[in-house]
Short mmCIF file of N, CA and C and ligand atoms in Angstrom, two decimals:
data_model
loop_
_atom_site.label_atom_id
_atom_site.label_comp_id
_atom_site.label_asym_id
_atom_site.label_seq_id
_atom_site.Cartn_x
_atom_site.Cartn_y
_atom_site.Cartn_z
N MET X 347 172.02 -31.09 -3.35
CA MET X 347 171.08 -31.48 -4.37
C MET X 347 170.06 -30.41 -4.70
N GLY X 348 169.66 -29.77 -3.54
CA GLY X 348 168.74 -28.65 -3.63
C GLY X 348 169.26 -27.56 -4.45
N GLU X 349 170.62 -27.30 -4.28
CA GLU X 349 171.31 -26.16 -4.97
C GLU X 349 171.24 -26.46 -6.49
N GLU X 350 171.49 -27.70 -6.87
CA GLU X 350 171.53 -27.98 -8.26
C GLU X 350 170.19 -27.64 -8.97
N THR X 351 169.10 -27.99 -8.24
CA THR X 351 167.83 -27.73 -8.89
C THR X 351 167.56 -26.29 -9.04
N GLU X 352 168.08 -25.48 -8.01
CA GLU X 352 167.90 -24.10 -7.97
C GLU X 352 168.57 -23.43 -9.24
N SER X 353 169.90 -23.92 -9.37
CA SER X 353 170.75 -23.35 -10.45
C SER X 353 170.01 -23.62 -11.86
N SER X 354 169.46 -24.94 -11.93
CA SER X 354 169.04 -25.27 -13.19
C SER X 354 167.72 -24.45 -13.54
N VAL X 355 166.96 -24.12 -12.49
CA VAL X 355 165.81 -23.28 -12.63
C VAL X 355 166.20 -21.89 -13.18
N LYS X 356 167.30 -21.40 -12.51
CA LYS X 356 167.82 -20.10 -12.86
C LYS X 356 168.19 -20.06 -14.31
N ARG X 357 168.91 -21.21 -14.76
CA ARG X 357 169.34 -21.22 -16.11
C ARG X 357 168.13 -21.25 -17.08
N GLU X 358 167.08 -21.95 -16.68
CA GLU X 358 165.90 -22.01 -17.51
C GLU X 358 165.36 -20.60 -17.68
N ASN X 359 165.31 -19.93 -16.62
CA ASN X 359 164.72 -18.55 -16.59
C ASN X 359 165.52 -17.70 -17.53
N GLN X 360 166.87 -17.80 -17.46
CA GLN X 360 167.72 -17.07 -18.32
C GLN X 360 167.35 -17.33 -19.82
N ASP X 361 167.18 -18.67 -20.07
CA ASP X 361 166.94 -18.98 -21.46
C ASP X 361 165.63 -18.32 -21.93
N VAL X 362 164.66 -18.31 -21.07
CA VAL X 362 163.30 -17.65 -21.42
C VAL X 362 163.57 -16.20 -21.70
N LYS X 363 164.39 -15.57 -20.81
CA LYS X 363 164.67 -14.13 -21.04
C LYS X 363 165.31 -13.83 -22.39
N ASP X 364 166.32 -14.76 -22.72
CA ASP X 364 167.06 -14.58 -23.96
C ASP X 364 166.13 -14.64 -25.14
N GLU X 365 165.20 -15.65 -25.08
CA GLU X 365 164.20 -15.93 -26.12
C GLU X 365 163.39 -14.57 -26.30
N ASN X 366 163.07 -13.88 -25.21
CA ASN X 366 162.20 -12.68 -25.33
C ASN X 366 162.87 -11.51 -25.90
N THR X 367 164.27 -11.37 -25.64
CA THR X 367 164.93 -10.30 -26.11
C THR X 367 165.52 -10.48 -27.53
N ARG X 368 165.50 -11.68 -28.00
CA ARG X 368 166.00 -11.93 -29.38
C ARG X 368 165.00 -11.40 -30.40
N ALA X 369 165.51 -11.14 -31.64
CA ALA X 369 164.65 -10.63 -32.65
C ALA X 369 163.44 -11.62 -32.79
N PRO X 370 162.29 -11.10 -32.75
CA PRO X 370 161.08 -11.94 -32.74
C PRO X 370 160.83 -12.58 -34.10
N GLU X 371 160.53 -13.90 -34.11
CA GLU X 371 160.12 -14.60 -35.31
C GLU X 371 158.71 -15.19 -35.07
N GLU X 372 157.83 -14.33 -34.73
CA GLU X 372 156.49 -14.71 -34.33
C GLU X 372 155.76 -15.29 -35.53
N ASP X 373 154.95 -16.33 -35.29
CA ASP X 373 154.14 -16.83 -36.31
C ASP X 373 152.85 -15.95 -36.51
N SER X 374 152.37 -15.52 -35.41
CA SER X 374 151.19 -14.67 -35.52
C SER X 374 151.57 -13.18 -35.57
N GLY X 375 151.11 -12.48 -36.57
CA GLY X 375 151.41 -11.02 -36.61
C GLY X 375 152.81 -10.73 -37.13
N VAL X 376 152.92 -9.58 -37.78
CA VAL X 376 154.14 -9.13 -38.31
C VAL X 376 154.79 -8.17 -37.37
N LYS X 377 156.13 -8.28 -37.18
CA LYS X 377 156.88 -7.33 -36.29
C LYS X 377 157.31 -6.15 -37.11
N TYR X 378 156.99 -4.90 -36.58
CA TYR X 378 157.42 -3.73 -37.27
C TYR X 378 158.58 -3.08 -36.53
N TYR X 379 159.58 -2.66 -37.30
CA TYR X 379 160.75 -2.01 -36.67
C TYR X 379 160.92 -0.61 -37.13
N LYS X 380 161.33 0.27 -36.24
CA LYS X 380 161.63 1.64 -36.51
C LYS X 380 163.08 1.71 -37.13
N ARG X 381 163.26 2.71 -37.95
CA ARG X 381 164.55 2.78 -38.60
C ARG X 381 165.73 2.95 -37.60
N GLU X 382 165.41 3.64 -36.48
CA GLU X 382 166.54 3.71 -35.48
C GLU X 382 166.85 2.44 -34.86
N GLU X 383 165.88 1.58 -34.77
CA GLU X 383 166.09 0.25 -34.21
C GLU X 383 166.92 -0.72 -35.10
N VAL X 384 166.75 -0.53 -36.36
CA VAL X 384 167.54 -1.33 -37.36
C VAL X 384 168.96 -0.76 -37.33
N GLN X 385 169.11 0.50 -37.21
CA GLN X 385 170.48 1.14 -37.26
C GLN X 385 171.45 0.72 -36.23
N ILE X 386 170.96 0.17 -35.15
CA ILE X 386 171.82 -0.27 -34.02
C ILE X 386 172.57 -1.55 -34.54
N HIS X 387 171.97 -2.28 -35.43
CA HIS X 387 172.56 -3.64 -35.79
C HIS X 387 173.48 -3.34 -37.02
N ASN X 388 174.53 -2.70 -36.72
CA ASN X 388 175.35 -2.31 -37.92
C ASN X 388 176.86 -2.87 -37.90
N MET X 389 176.99 -3.99 -37.24
CA MET X 389 178.37 -4.54 -37.16
C MET X 389 178.39 -5.94 -37.71
N SER X 390 179.56 -6.47 -37.91
CA SER X 390 179.69 -7.78 -38.51
C SER X 390 179.11 -8.90 -37.80
N LYS X 391 179.07 -8.78 -36.49
CA LYS X 391 178.47 -9.86 -35.57
C LYS X 391 177.00 -9.71 -35.31
N ASP X 392 176.41 -8.59 -35.82
CA ASP X 392 175.04 -8.21 -35.65
C ASP X 392 174.64 -7.27 -36.77
N THR X 393 174.16 -7.90 -37.87
CA THR X 393 173.89 -7.13 -39.05
C THR X 393 172.44 -7.22 -39.60
N TRP X 394 171.78 -6.05 -39.60
CA TRP X 394 170.40 -6.01 -40.13
C TRP X 394 170.46 -5.09 -41.35
N LEU X 395 169.53 -5.38 -42.30
CA LEU X 395 169.38 -4.56 -43.45
C LEU X 395 167.96 -4.30 -43.84
N ILE X 396 167.65 -3.23 -44.48
CA ILE X 396 166.31 -2.95 -45.00
C ILE X 396 166.36 -3.10 -46.52
N ILE X 397 165.52 -3.92 -47.07
CA ILE X 397 165.45 -4.07 -48.55
C ILE X 397 163.94 -4.07 -48.86
N HIS X 398 163.56 -3.15 -49.69
CA HIS X 398 162.13 -2.96 -50.05
C HIS X 398 161.20 -2.93 -48.82
N ASP X 399 161.54 -2.13 -47.84
CA ASP X 399 160.77 -1.85 -46.64
C ASP X 399 160.68 -3.16 -45.74
N LYS X 400 161.47 -4.19 -46.00
CA LYS X 400 161.45 -5.40 -45.21
C LYS X 400 162.86 -5.43 -44.42
N VAL X 401 162.71 -5.96 -43.21
CA VAL X 401 163.95 -6.02 -42.40
C VAL X 401 164.46 -7.42 -42.29
N TYR X 402 165.87 -7.52 -42.58
CA TYR X 402 166.50 -8.81 -42.61
C TYR X 402 167.66 -8.83 -41.58
N ASP X 403 167.76 -9.90 -40.86
CA ASP X 403 168.92 -10.17 -40.01
C ASP X 403 169.87 -11.07 -40.78
N ILE X 404 170.94 -10.46 -41.35
CA ILE X 404 171.77 -11.27 -42.26
C ILE X 404 173.11 -11.67 -41.50
N THR X 405 173.11 -11.58 -40.18
CA THR X 405 174.35 -11.91 -39.45
C THR X 405 174.92 -13.20 -39.90
N SER X 406 174.18 -14.26 -39.95
CA SER X 406 174.68 -15.59 -40.33
C SER X 406 175.10 -15.72 -41.77
N PHE X 407 174.68 -14.69 -42.66
CA PHE X 407 174.94 -14.74 -44.12
C PHE X 407 176.15 -14.03 -44.47
N MET X 408 176.72 -13.17 -43.57
CA MET X 408 177.78 -12.33 -43.88
C MET X 408 178.96 -13.06 -44.64
N GLU X 409 179.40 -14.12 -44.06
CA GLU X 409 180.57 -14.90 -44.60
C GLU X 409 180.21 -15.64 -45.85
N GLU X 410 178.92 -15.96 -46.02
CA GLU X 410 178.50 -16.73 -47.15
C GLU X 410 178.25 -15.91 -48.43
N HIS X 411 178.07 -14.60 -48.23
CA HIS X 411 177.71 -13.82 -49.40
C HIS X 411 178.67 -13.79 -50.55
N PRO X 412 178.25 -14.29 -51.76
CA PRO X 412 179.15 -14.38 -52.86
C PRO X 412 179.84 -13.03 -53.21
N GLY X 413 179.17 -11.91 -52.94
CA GLY X 413 179.74 -10.59 -53.23
C GLY X 413 180.64 -10.03 -52.13
N GLY X 414 180.90 -10.82 -51.13
CA GLY X 414 181.82 -10.43 -50.00
C GLY X 414 181.04 -9.78 -48.85
N GLU X 415 181.75 -9.89 -47.76
CA GLU X 415 181.15 -9.36 -46.42
C GLU X 415 181.23 -7.81 -46.43
N GLU X 416 182.26 -7.24 -47.06
CA GLU X 416 182.61 -5.79 -47.05
C GLU X 416 181.42 -4.94 -47.48
N VAL X 417 180.79 -5.34 -48.71
CA VAL X 417 179.69 -4.57 -49.28
C VAL X 417 178.49 -4.57 -48.32
N LEU X 418 178.31 -5.67 -47.63
CA LEU X 418 177.14 -5.83 -46.80
C LEU X 418 177.36 -4.92 -45.47
N LEU X 419 178.62 -4.94 -45.06
CA LEU X 419 178.92 -4.17 -43.83
C LEU X 419 178.72 -2.67 -44.08
N GLU X 420 179.05 -2.26 -45.28
CA GLU X 420 178.81 -0.82 -45.67
C GLU X 420 177.43 -0.45 -45.55
N GLN X 421 176.50 -1.34 -45.77
CA GLN X 421 175.01 -1.06 -45.78
C GLN X 421 174.39 -1.45 -44.41
N ALA X 422 175.19 -2.08 -43.54
CA ALA X 422 174.62 -2.63 -42.34
C ALA X 422 173.81 -1.58 -41.45
N GLY X 423 172.69 -1.94 -41.04
CA GLY X 423 171.81 -1.04 -40.25
C GLY X 423 171.02 -0.05 -41.12
N ALA X 424 171.24 -0.09 -42.44
CA ALA X 424 170.62 0.97 -43.29
C ALA X 424 169.72 0.31 -44.43
N ASP X 425 169.23 1.18 -45.26
CA ASP X 425 168.42 0.77 -46.33
C ASP X 425 169.29 0.36 -47.57
N ALA X 426 169.38 -1.00 -47.91
CA ALA X 426 170.29 -1.40 -48.91
C ALA X 426 169.53 -1.65 -50.21
N THR X 427 168.30 -1.18 -50.35
CA THR X 427 167.44 -1.56 -51.50
C THR X 427 168.17 -1.11 -52.76
N GLU X 428 168.67 0.04 -52.88
CA GLU X 428 169.32 0.65 -54.05
C GLU X 428 170.52 -0.26 -54.49
N SER X 429 171.46 -0.48 -53.53
CA SER X 429 172.64 -1.19 -53.82
C SER X 429 172.30 -2.64 -54.22
N PHE X 430 171.29 -3.20 -53.50
CA PHE X 430 170.90 -4.55 -53.83
C PHE X 430 170.35 -4.68 -55.29
N GLU X 431 169.57 -3.65 -55.68
CA GLU X 431 169.01 -3.68 -57.05
C GLU X 431 170.05 -3.36 -58.12
N ASP X 432 171.00 -2.45 -57.72
CA ASP X 432 172.01 -2.04 -58.67
C ASP X 432 172.88 -3.21 -59.10
N VAL X 433 173.07 -4.22 -58.26
CA VAL X 433 173.94 -5.35 -58.57
C VAL X 433 173.16 -6.28 -59.52
N GLY X 434 171.87 -6.20 -59.55
CA GLY X 434 171.04 -7.05 -60.42
C GLY X 434 171.09 -8.49 -59.94
N HIS X 435 170.77 -8.65 -58.62
CA HIS X 435 170.81 -9.99 -58.05
C HIS X 435 169.85 -10.91 -58.77
N SER X 436 170.23 -12.19 -58.75
CA SER X 436 169.50 -13.27 -59.44
C SER X 436 168.17 -13.59 -58.63
N THR X 437 167.26 -14.40 -59.26
CA THR X 437 166.08 -14.83 -58.53
C THR X 437 166.47 -15.69 -57.32
N ASP X 438 167.49 -16.43 -57.48
CA ASP X 438 168.00 -17.27 -56.37
C ASP X 438 168.33 -16.39 -55.12
N ALA X 439 169.06 -15.30 -55.45
CA ALA X 439 169.46 -14.38 -54.42
C ALA X 439 168.20 -13.77 -53.67
N ARG X 440 167.24 -13.44 -54.54
CA ARG X 440 165.95 -12.82 -53.96
C ARG X 440 165.26 -13.82 -53.06
N GLU X 441 165.23 -15.11 -53.48
CA GLU X 441 164.65 -16.17 -52.65
C GLU X 441 165.33 -16.40 -51.34
N MET X 442 166.72 -16.18 -51.48
CA MET X 442 167.49 -16.42 -50.19
C MET X 442 167.10 -15.40 -49.12
N LEU X 443 166.66 -14.19 -49.57
CA LEU X 443 166.33 -13.17 -48.61
C LEU X 443 165.30 -13.75 -47.60
N GLN X 444 164.40 -14.48 -48.04
CA GLN X 444 163.29 -14.96 -47.17
C GLN X 444 163.82 -15.61 -45.87
N GLN X 445 164.91 -16.30 -45.94
CA GLN X 445 165.49 -17.00 -44.78
C GLN X 445 165.92 -15.96 -43.60
N TYR X 446 166.15 -14.75 -44.03
CA TYR X 446 166.71 -13.81 -43.10
C TYR X 446 165.68 -12.77 -42.66
N TYR X 447 164.42 -12.92 -43.20
CA TYR X 447 163.33 -11.99 -42.90
C TYR X 447 162.96 -11.98 -41.42
N ILE X 448 162.90 -10.87 -40.82
CA ILE X 448 162.52 -10.75 -39.38
C ILE X 448 161.30 -9.82 -39.21
N GLY X 449 161.01 -8.96 -40.19
CA GLY X 449 159.83 -8.10 -40.05
C GLY X 449 159.81 -7.01 -41.06
N GLU X 450 158.89 -6.05 -40.78
CA GLU X 450 158.70 -4.94 -41.74
C GLU X 450 159.19 -3.65 -41.21
N LEU X 451 159.59 -2.69 -42.07
CA LEU X 451 159.91 -1.36 -41.71
C LEU X 451 158.63 -0.61 -41.20
N HIS X 452 158.67 0.06 -40.10
CA HIS X 452 157.56 0.83 -39.59
C HIS X 452 157.01 1.68 -40.65
N MET X 453 155.62 1.78 -40.68
CA MET X 453 154.93 2.54 -41.74
C MET X 453 155.44 3.97 -41.70
N ASP X 454 155.68 4.54 -40.51
CA ASP X 454 156.06 6.03 -40.41
C ASP X 454 157.45 6.24 -41.02
N ASP X 455 158.29 5.19 -41.18
CA ASP X 455 159.62 5.38 -41.63
C ASP X 455 159.70 4.99 -43.15
N ARG X 456 158.63 4.66 -43.75
CA ARG X 456 158.70 4.36 -45.18
C ARG X 456 158.77 5.60 -46.03
N LYS X 457 159.33 5.48 -47.18
CA LYS X 457 159.34 6.71 -48.06
C LYS X 457 157.97 6.86 -48.65
N LYS X 458 157.51 8.03 -48.85
CA LYS X 458 156.10 8.28 -49.27
C LYS X 458 155.80 7.70 -50.68
N VAL X 459 156.72 7.96 -51.65
CA VAL X 459 156.53 7.46 -52.97
C VAL X 459 157.47 6.38 -53.18
N SER X 460 156.97 5.11 -53.41
CA SER X 460 157.91 4.07 -53.60
C SER X 460 158.41 4.06 -55.07
N LYS X 461 159.57 3.40 -55.23
CA LYS X 461 160.14 3.30 -56.56
C LYS X 461 159.19 2.60 -57.51
N LYS X 462 158.45 1.67 -57.06
CA LYS X 462 157.54 0.82 -57.90
C LYS X 462 156.59 1.74 -58.59
N GLU X 463 156.03 2.78 -57.84
CA GLU X 463 155.07 3.62 -58.43
C GLU X 463 155.67 4.47 -59.50
N VAL X 464 156.91 4.93 -59.29
CA VAL X 464 157.56 5.76 -60.30
C VAL X 464 157.77 4.87 -61.59
N TYR X 465 158.12 3.67 -61.45
CA TYR X 465 158.32 2.80 -62.57
C TYR X 465 156.96 2.63 -63.36
N ILE X 466 155.85 2.58 -62.69
CA ILE X 466 154.61 2.32 -63.28
C ILE X 466 154.19 3.54 -64.22
N THR X 467 154.46 4.72 -63.64
CA THR X 467 154.06 5.88 -64.37
C THR X 467 154.94 6.17 -65.66
N THR X 468 156.15 5.65 -65.62
CA THR X 468 157.08 5.86 -66.70
C THR X 468 157.18 4.49 -67.57
N SER X 469 156.26 3.62 -67.36
CA SER X 469 156.32 2.32 -68.07
C SER X 469 156.24 2.49 -69.62
N LYS X 470 156.85 1.46 -70.35
CA LYS X 470 157.02 1.54 -71.79
C LYS X 470 155.63 1.74 -72.49
N ASP X 471 154.60 1.13 -71.86
CA ASP X 471 153.21 1.09 -72.49
C ASP X 471 152.74 2.51 -72.84
N THR X 472 152.93 3.46 -71.97
CA THR X 472 152.54 4.78 -72.26
C THR X 472 153.32 5.52 -73.23
N ARG X 473 154.53 5.10 -73.52
CA ARG X 473 155.32 5.79 -74.53
C ARG X 473 155.27 5.14 -75.92
N SER X 474 154.98 3.82 -75.94
CA SER X 474 155.09 3.09 -77.22
C SER X 474 154.18 3.62 -78.29
N TRP X 475 152.93 4.10 -78.02
CA TRP X 475 152.10 4.53 -79.16
C TRP X 475 152.66 5.78 -79.78
N THR X 476 153.31 6.60 -79.03
CA THR X 476 153.88 7.87 -79.60
C THR X 476 155.04 7.52 -80.58
N THR X 477 155.75 6.46 -80.26
CA THR X 477 156.98 6.12 -81.02
C THR X 477 156.52 5.60 -82.49
N TRP X 478 155.36 5.07 -82.67
CA TRP X 478 154.94 4.66 -84.04
C TRP X 478 153.95 5.73 -84.68
N LEU X 479 153.29 6.53 -83.85
CA LEU X 479 152.34 7.55 -84.40
C LEU X 479 153.07 8.61 -85.19
N ILE X 480 154.10 9.21 -84.68
CA ILE X 480 154.86 10.24 -85.34
C ILE X 480 155.36 9.84 -86.72
N PRO X 481 156.08 8.72 -86.82
CA PRO X 481 156.54 8.27 -88.17
C PRO X 481 155.39 8.00 -89.15
N THR X 482 154.26 7.56 -88.61
CA THR X 482 153.12 7.22 -89.45
C THR X 482 152.59 8.45 -90.09
N ILE X 483 152.37 9.58 -89.22
CA ILE X 483 151.85 10.88 -89.72
C ILE X 483 152.80 11.41 -90.75
N ALA X 484 154.08 11.31 -90.50
CA ALA X 484 155.11 11.85 -91.40
C ALA X 484 155.05 11.16 -92.73
N ALA X 485 154.84 9.84 -92.74
CA ALA X 485 154.77 9.05 -94.00
C ALA X 485 153.48 9.45 -94.79
N VAL X 486 152.36 9.61 -94.09
CA VAL X 486 151.12 10.08 -94.78
C VAL X 486 151.33 11.45 -95.40
N LEU X 487 151.90 12.31 -94.69
CA LEU X 487 152.15 13.72 -95.21
C LEU X 487 153.01 13.72 -96.41
N VAL X 488 154.12 12.88 -96.39
CA VAL X 488 154.97 12.83 -97.59
C VAL X 488 154.20 12.19 -98.74
N GLY X 489 153.40 11.25 -98.53
CA GLY X 489 152.50 10.64 -99.55
C GLY X 489 151.62 11.70 -100.20
N VAL X 490 150.89 12.46 -99.41
CA VAL X 490 149.93 13.49 -99.89
C VAL X 490 150.73 14.53 -100.69
N MET X 491 151.87 14.97 -100.19
CA MET X 491 152.69 16.01 -100.97
C MET X 491 153.16 15.50 -102.28
N TYR X 492 153.56 14.26 -102.31
CA TYR X 492 153.95 13.54 -103.49
C TYR X 492 152.89 13.56 -104.62
N ARG X 493 151.68 13.23 -104.09
CA ARG X 493 150.52 13.13 -104.99
C ARG X 493 150.26 14.52 -105.67
N TYR X 494 150.29 15.59 -104.77
CA TYR X 494 150.00 16.98 -105.36
C TYR X 494 151.04 17.30 -106.38
N TYR X 495 152.32 16.94 -106.00
CA TYR X 495 153.43 17.34 -106.88
C TYR X 495 153.27 16.64 -108.22
N MET X 496 152.85 15.35 -108.31
CA MET X 496 152.67 14.65 -109.48
C MET X 496 151.52 15.22 -110.42
N LEU X 497 150.40 15.57 -109.62
CA LEU X 497 149.30 16.19 -110.24
C LEU X 497 149.65 17.47 -110.97
N GLU X 498 150.41 18.33 -110.30
CA GLU X 498 150.75 19.57 -110.79
C GLU X 498 151.67 19.44 -112.08
N HIS X 499 152.55 18.45 -112.00
CA HIS X 499 153.47 18.21 -113.15
C HIS X 499 152.75 17.62 -114.39
N LYS X 500 151.67 16.81 -114.14
CA LYS X 500 150.94 16.23 -115.20
C LYS X 500 150.12 17.34 -115.96
N SER X 501 149.52 18.31 -115.10
CA SER X 501 148.59 19.33 -115.71
C SER X 501 149.43 20.44 -116.44
N SER X 502 150.65 20.64 -116.04
CA SER X 502 151.51 21.72 -116.71
C SER X 502 152.19 21.20 -117.94
C1 LIG F 1209 170.70 -10.24 -47.76
C2 LIG F 1209 170.85 -9.70 -48.89
C3 LIG F 1209 171.68 -10.25 -49.99
C4 LIG F 1209 171.61 -11.58 -50.52
C5 LIG F 1209 170.78 -12.69 -50.15
C6 LIG F 1209 172.64 -11.56 -51.59
C7 LIG F 1209 172.93 -12.70 -52.37
C8 LIG F 1209 173.79 -12.67 -53.43
C9 LIG F 1209 174.04 -13.78 -54.21
C10 LIG F 1209 173.29 -15.17 -54.18
C11 LIG F 1209 175.02 -13.51 -55.13
C12 LIG F 1209 175.54 -14.34 -56.31
C13 LIG F 1209 175.04 -13.77 -57.60
C14 LIG F 1209 173.50 -13.83 -57.70
O1 LIG F 1209 172.95 -14.88 -57.60
O2 LIG F 1209 172.82 -12.82 -57.93
C15 LIG F 1209 175.38 -12.10 -54.80
C16 LIG F 1209 176.36 -11.41 -55.44
C17 LIG F 1209 176.71 -10.13 -55.15
N1 LIG F 1209 176.07 -9.30 -54.24
FE1 LIG F 1209 174.68 -9.76 -52.99
N2 LIG F 1209 173.18 -10.30 -51.67
C18 LIG F 1209 172.62 -9.52 -50.81
C19 LIG F 1209 172.93 -8.12 -50.50
C20 LIG F 1209 173.76 -7.48 -51.16
C21 LIG F 1209 174.06 -6.05 -51.09
C22 LIG F 1209 173.34 -5.19 -50.11
C23 LIG F 1209 175.01 -5.66 -52.02
C24 LIG F 1209 175.60 -4.40 -52.20
C25 LIG F 1209 175.98 -3.51 -51.32
C26 LIG F 1209 175.47 -6.88 -52.73
C27 LIG F 1209 176.43 -6.98 -53.59
C28 LIG F 1209 176.75 -8.07 -54.34
C29 LIG F 1209 177.78 -8.15 -55.27
C30 LIG F 1209 178.73 -7.02 -55.61
C31 LIG F 1209 177.82 -9.41 -55.80
C32 LIG F 1209 178.77 -10.04 -56.79
C33 LIG F 1209 178.20 -9.75 -58.21
C34 LIG F 1209 179.06 -10.50 -59.26
O3 LIG F 1209 180.20 -10.79 -58.94
O4 LIG F 1209 178.58 -10.55 -60.37
N3 LIG F 1209 174.64 -7.92 -52.22
N4 LIG F 1209 174.68 -11.70 -53.75
#
């Protein structure tokens, strides 16, 4: 009887240990992962991905992915932001990501200039005024030249 209690205590301790070594899903505070840490999880039974500097454990999603397991495995343990965006995933797909979120990519491992910033500097707003200004100037010039031409013809 005493033995039974001892073994159940042991099992309980084991459970606690497993809980601690598992990917943390803490309520308080965000967990930061180094790139090397993410890289270890690069197989079909243990798959992590980085998308937009966030880390996802997609192990349970592998077989469910509508685009197939293969494409995910190719990106396993790495930054899949570009391939994820290239496919043009739906809003539903983006919302699905939340379920697999486990933390953030460590600040030291983030790229210095994010794609977002590049997009902002080349946004349409800064270019749009030049697209109508040049034809307008051209039209005014043609108008002025036409007036001069007509005046000269009248006087001669
Ligand atoms: C955890 C991350 C991902 C989630 C939650 C996800 C989810 C989805 C979903 C819901 C679809 C169905 C179409 C849609 O709703 O957009 C889809 C399609 C697809 N995904 Fe993903 N995806 C993920 C990562 C990736 C990555 C990293 C790649 C590329 C390497 C990829 C490649 C594709 C392809 C090729 C399709 C099929 C598109 C088509 O047939 O039109 N996905 N994915």
